[in-house]
CSV table of C-alpha atoms in Angstrom, one decimal:
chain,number,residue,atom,x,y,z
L,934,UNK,CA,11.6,110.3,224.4
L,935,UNK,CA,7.8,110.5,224.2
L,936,UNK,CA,7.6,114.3,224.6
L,937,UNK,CA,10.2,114.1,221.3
L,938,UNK,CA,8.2,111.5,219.3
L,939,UNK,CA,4.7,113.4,220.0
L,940,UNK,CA,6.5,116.7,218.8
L,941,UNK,CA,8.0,114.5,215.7
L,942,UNK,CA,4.7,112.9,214.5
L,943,UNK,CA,2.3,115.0,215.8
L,944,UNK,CA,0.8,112.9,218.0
L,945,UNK,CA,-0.8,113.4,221.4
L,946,UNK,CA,2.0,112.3,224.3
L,947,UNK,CA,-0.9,109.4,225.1
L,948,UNK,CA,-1.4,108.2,221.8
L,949,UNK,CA,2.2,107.9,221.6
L,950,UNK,CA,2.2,106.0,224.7
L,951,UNK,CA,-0.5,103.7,223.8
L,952,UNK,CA,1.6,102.6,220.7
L,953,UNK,CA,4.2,101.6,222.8
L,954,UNK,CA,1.9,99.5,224.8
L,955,UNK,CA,0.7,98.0,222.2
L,956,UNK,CA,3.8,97.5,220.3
L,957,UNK,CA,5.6,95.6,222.7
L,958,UNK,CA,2.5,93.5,223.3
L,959,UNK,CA,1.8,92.5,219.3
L,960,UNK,CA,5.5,92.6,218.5
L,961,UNK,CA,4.8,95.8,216.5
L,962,UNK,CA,7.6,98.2,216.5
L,963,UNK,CA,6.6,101.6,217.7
L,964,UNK,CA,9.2,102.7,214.3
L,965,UNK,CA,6.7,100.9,212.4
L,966,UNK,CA,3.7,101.8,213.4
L,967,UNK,CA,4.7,106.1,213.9
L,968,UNK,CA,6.6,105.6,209.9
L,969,UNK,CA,3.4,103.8,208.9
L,970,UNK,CA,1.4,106.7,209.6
L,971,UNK,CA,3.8,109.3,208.4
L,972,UNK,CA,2.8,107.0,205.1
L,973,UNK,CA,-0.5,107.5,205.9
L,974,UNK,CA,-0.7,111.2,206.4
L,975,UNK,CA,0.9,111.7,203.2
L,976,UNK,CA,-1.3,109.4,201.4
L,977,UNK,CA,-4.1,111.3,202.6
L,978,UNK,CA,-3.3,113.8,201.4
L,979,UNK,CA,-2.7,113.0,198.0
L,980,UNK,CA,-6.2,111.3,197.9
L,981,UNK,CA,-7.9,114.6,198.6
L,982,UNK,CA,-7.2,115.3,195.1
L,983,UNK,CA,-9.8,112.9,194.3
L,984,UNK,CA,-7.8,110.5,191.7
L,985,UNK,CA,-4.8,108.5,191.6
L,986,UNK,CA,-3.7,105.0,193.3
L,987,UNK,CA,-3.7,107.1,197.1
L,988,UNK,CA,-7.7,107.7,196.1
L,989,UNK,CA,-8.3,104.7,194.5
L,990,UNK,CA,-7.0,102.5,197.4
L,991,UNK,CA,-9.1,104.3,199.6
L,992,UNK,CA,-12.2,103.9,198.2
L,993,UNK,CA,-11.8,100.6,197.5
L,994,UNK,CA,-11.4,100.0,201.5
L,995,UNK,CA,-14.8,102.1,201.9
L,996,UNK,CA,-12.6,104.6,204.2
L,997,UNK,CA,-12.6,108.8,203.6
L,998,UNK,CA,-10.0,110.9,204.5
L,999,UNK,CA,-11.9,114.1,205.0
L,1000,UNK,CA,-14.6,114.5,207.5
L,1001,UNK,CA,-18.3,116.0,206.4
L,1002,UNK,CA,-17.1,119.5,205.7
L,1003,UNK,CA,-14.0,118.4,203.3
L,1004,UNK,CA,-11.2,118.9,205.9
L,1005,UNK,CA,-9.1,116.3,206.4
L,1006,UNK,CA,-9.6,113.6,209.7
L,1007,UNK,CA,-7.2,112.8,211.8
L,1008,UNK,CA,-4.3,110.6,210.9
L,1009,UNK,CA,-5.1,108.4,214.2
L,1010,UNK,CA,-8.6,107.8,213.4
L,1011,UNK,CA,-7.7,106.7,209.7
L,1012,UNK,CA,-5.1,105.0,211.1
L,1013,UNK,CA,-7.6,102.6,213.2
L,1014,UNK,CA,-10.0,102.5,210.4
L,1015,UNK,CA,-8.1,101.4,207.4
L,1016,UNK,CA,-6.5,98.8,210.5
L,1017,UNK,CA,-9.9,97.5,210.6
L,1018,UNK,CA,-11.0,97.4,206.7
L,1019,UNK,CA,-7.9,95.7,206.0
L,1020,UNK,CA,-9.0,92.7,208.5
L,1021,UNK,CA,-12.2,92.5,206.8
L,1022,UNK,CA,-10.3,91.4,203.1
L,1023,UNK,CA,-9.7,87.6,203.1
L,1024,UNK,CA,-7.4,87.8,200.5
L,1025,UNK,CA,-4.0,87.9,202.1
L,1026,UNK,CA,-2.0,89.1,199.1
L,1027,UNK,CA,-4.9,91.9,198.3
L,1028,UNK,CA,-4.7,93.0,201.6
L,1029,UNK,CA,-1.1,93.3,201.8
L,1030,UNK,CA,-1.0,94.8,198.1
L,1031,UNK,CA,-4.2,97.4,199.8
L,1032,UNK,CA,-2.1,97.4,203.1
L,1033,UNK,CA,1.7,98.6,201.1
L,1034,UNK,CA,-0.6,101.4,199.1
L,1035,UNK,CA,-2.1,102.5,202.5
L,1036,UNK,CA,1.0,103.0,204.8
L,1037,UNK,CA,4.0,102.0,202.8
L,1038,UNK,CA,6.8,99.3,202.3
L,1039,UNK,CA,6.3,98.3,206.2
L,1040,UNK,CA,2.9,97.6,205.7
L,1041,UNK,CA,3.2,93.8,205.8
L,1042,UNK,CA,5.1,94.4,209.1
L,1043,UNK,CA,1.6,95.6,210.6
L,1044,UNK,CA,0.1,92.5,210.1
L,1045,UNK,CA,-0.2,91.5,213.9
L,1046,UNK,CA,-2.3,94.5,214.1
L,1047,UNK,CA,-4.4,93.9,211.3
L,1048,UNK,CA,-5.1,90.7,212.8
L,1049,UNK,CA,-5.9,92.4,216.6
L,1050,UNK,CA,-8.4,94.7,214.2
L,1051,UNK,CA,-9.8,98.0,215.4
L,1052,UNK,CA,-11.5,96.3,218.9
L,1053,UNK,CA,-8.5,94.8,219.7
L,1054,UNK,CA,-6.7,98.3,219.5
L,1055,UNK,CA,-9.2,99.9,221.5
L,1056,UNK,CA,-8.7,97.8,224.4
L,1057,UNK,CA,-5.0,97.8,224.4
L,1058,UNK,CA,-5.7,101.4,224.5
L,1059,UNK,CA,-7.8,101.2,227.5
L,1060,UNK,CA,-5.8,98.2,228.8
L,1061,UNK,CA,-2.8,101.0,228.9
L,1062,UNK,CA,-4.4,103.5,230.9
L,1063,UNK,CA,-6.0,101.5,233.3
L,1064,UNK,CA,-2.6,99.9,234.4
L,1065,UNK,CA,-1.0,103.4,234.7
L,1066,UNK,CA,1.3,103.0,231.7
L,1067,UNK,CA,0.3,106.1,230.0
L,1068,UNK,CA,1.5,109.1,232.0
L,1069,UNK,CA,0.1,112.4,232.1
L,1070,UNK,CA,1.7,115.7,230.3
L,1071,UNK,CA,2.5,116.9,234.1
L,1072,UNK,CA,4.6,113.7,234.8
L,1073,UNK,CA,6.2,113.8,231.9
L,1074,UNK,CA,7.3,116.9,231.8
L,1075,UNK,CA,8.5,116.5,235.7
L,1076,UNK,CA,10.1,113.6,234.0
L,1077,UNK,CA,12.0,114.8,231.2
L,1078,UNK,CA,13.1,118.3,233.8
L,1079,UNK,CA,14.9,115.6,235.5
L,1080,UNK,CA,16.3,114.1,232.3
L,1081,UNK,CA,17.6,117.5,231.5
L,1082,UNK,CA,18.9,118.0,234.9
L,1083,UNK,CA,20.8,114.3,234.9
L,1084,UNK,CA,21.9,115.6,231.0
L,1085,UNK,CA,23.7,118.9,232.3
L,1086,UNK,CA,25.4,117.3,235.3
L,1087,UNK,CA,27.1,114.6,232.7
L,1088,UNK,CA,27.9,117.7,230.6
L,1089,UNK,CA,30.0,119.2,233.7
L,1090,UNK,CA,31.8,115.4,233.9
L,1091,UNK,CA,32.3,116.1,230.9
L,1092,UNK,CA,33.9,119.4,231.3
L,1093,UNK,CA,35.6,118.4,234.4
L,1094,UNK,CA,37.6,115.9,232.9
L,1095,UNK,CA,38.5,118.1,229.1
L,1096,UNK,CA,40.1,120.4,232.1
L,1097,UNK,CA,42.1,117.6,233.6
L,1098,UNK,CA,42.7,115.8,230.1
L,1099,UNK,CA,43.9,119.4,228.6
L,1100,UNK,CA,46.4,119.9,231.5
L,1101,UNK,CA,47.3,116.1,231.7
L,1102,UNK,CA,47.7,116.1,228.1
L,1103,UNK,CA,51.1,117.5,227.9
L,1104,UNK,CA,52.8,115.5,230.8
L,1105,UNK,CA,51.8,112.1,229.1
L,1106,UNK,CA,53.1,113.2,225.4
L,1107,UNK,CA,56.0,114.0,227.4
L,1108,UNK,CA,56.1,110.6,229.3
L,1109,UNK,CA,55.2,108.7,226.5
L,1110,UNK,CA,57.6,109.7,224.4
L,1111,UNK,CA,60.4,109.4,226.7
L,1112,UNK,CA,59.4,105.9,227.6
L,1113,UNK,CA,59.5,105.6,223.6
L,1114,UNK,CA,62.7,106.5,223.6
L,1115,UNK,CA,63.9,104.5,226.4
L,1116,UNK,CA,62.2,100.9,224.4
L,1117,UNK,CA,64.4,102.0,221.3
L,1118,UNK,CA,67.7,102.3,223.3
L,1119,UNK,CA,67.2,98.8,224.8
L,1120,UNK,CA,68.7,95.9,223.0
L,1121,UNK,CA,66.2,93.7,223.7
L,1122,UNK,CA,68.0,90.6,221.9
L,1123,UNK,CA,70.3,90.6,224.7
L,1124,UNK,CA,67.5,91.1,227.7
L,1125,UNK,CA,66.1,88.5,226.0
L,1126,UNK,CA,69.3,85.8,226.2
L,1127,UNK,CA,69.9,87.5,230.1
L,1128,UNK,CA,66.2,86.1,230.6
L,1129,UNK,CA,67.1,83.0,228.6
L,1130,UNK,CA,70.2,82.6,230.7
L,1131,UNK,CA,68.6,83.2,233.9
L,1132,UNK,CA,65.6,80.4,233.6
L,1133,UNK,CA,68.5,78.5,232.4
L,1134,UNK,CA,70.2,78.6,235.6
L,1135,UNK,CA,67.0,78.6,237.8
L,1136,UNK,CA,66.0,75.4,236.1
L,1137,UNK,CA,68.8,73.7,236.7
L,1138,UNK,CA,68.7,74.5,240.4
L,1139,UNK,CA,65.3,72.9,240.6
L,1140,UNK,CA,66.6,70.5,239.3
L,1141,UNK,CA,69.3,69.6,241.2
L,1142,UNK,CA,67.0,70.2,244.7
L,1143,UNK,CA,64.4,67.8,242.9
């Protein structure tokens, strides 16, 4: 799942892992935080145009999104800086109005990390690594080969039992509708008065032995 997120977002497998970290520990989903900086990223790259909302917003938070020699930075290290700009504006509805122009409708949703500010994500950051949550590309992909291997063997299950269904198949169309057939020959208003008479009789024996 991480291997497939970092290929989805383009994101380093750690910085994906950091976000979960820090996710779970700020109540952050890692949905909102990864479609936050999709946001971003496109954002960013209507603001290189130099005008517009995208370019105004920006500016007004003191943040550029291309580096010295006009390419554009890093969506991660925006990311962290507009996170700690936005915890700088006492306003609450400014912010959120800067915040939705930023990264989106979610934006309000990244308010615990707003709050946390840039510092605080640095150390959840470190805080991840030095407790051995993030694991390196080598583990994770000795990880996912046995994912893959766990994946193929429920894919023969699988296959085992189509074989079995697809000769089984026949015999229980045949048994089923036989027993079918059998249900519609039964009058079952007269088993029913046979039971009726039965429990009838029984309860009258009880009766009498009582």
């Amino acid at each position: 799942n991480v291997m497939q997120l970092s290929t989805q977002y383009g994101l380093t497998t750690d910085k994906i892992q950091e976000f979960q970290y820090m996710s779970e520990l700020t109540d952050t989903s890692l949905e909102t935080i990864t479609g936050s900086m999709t946001k971003l990223t496109k954002n960013m790259q209507t603001a290189t145009k130099g005008t517009g909302d995208a370019y105004s917003r920006f500016e007004k938070l003191g943040i550029s999104v291309t580096d010295t020699e006009g390419n554009l930075r890093s969506t991660d290290e925006v990311f962290a800086e507009a996170i700690s700009r936005l915890g700088n504006v006492e306003n609450a509805t400014e912010r959120d109005a800067l915040a939705m122009n930023v990264f989106g409708k979610s934006a309000m949703d990244l308010n615990p990390l707003i709050a946390v500010g840039r510092e605080g994500l640095a150390d959840y950051r470190e805080e991840a690594h030095e407790m051995g949550y993030v694991l390196d590309t080598d583990t994770l992909e000795s990880l996912g080969a046995v994912d893959d291997a766990m994946q193929r063997a429920n894919k023969r299950i699988d296959a085992v039992k189509n074989q079995i269904g697809r000769y089984l198949a026949p015999i229980v169309a045949e048994i089923t509708e036989a027993f079918a057939e059998w249900r519609m020959s039964v009058d079952w208003q007269q088993v029913g008065q046979v039971i009726k008479t039965t429990m009838e009789i029984i309860g009258k024996a009880i009766k009498g032995l009582i």
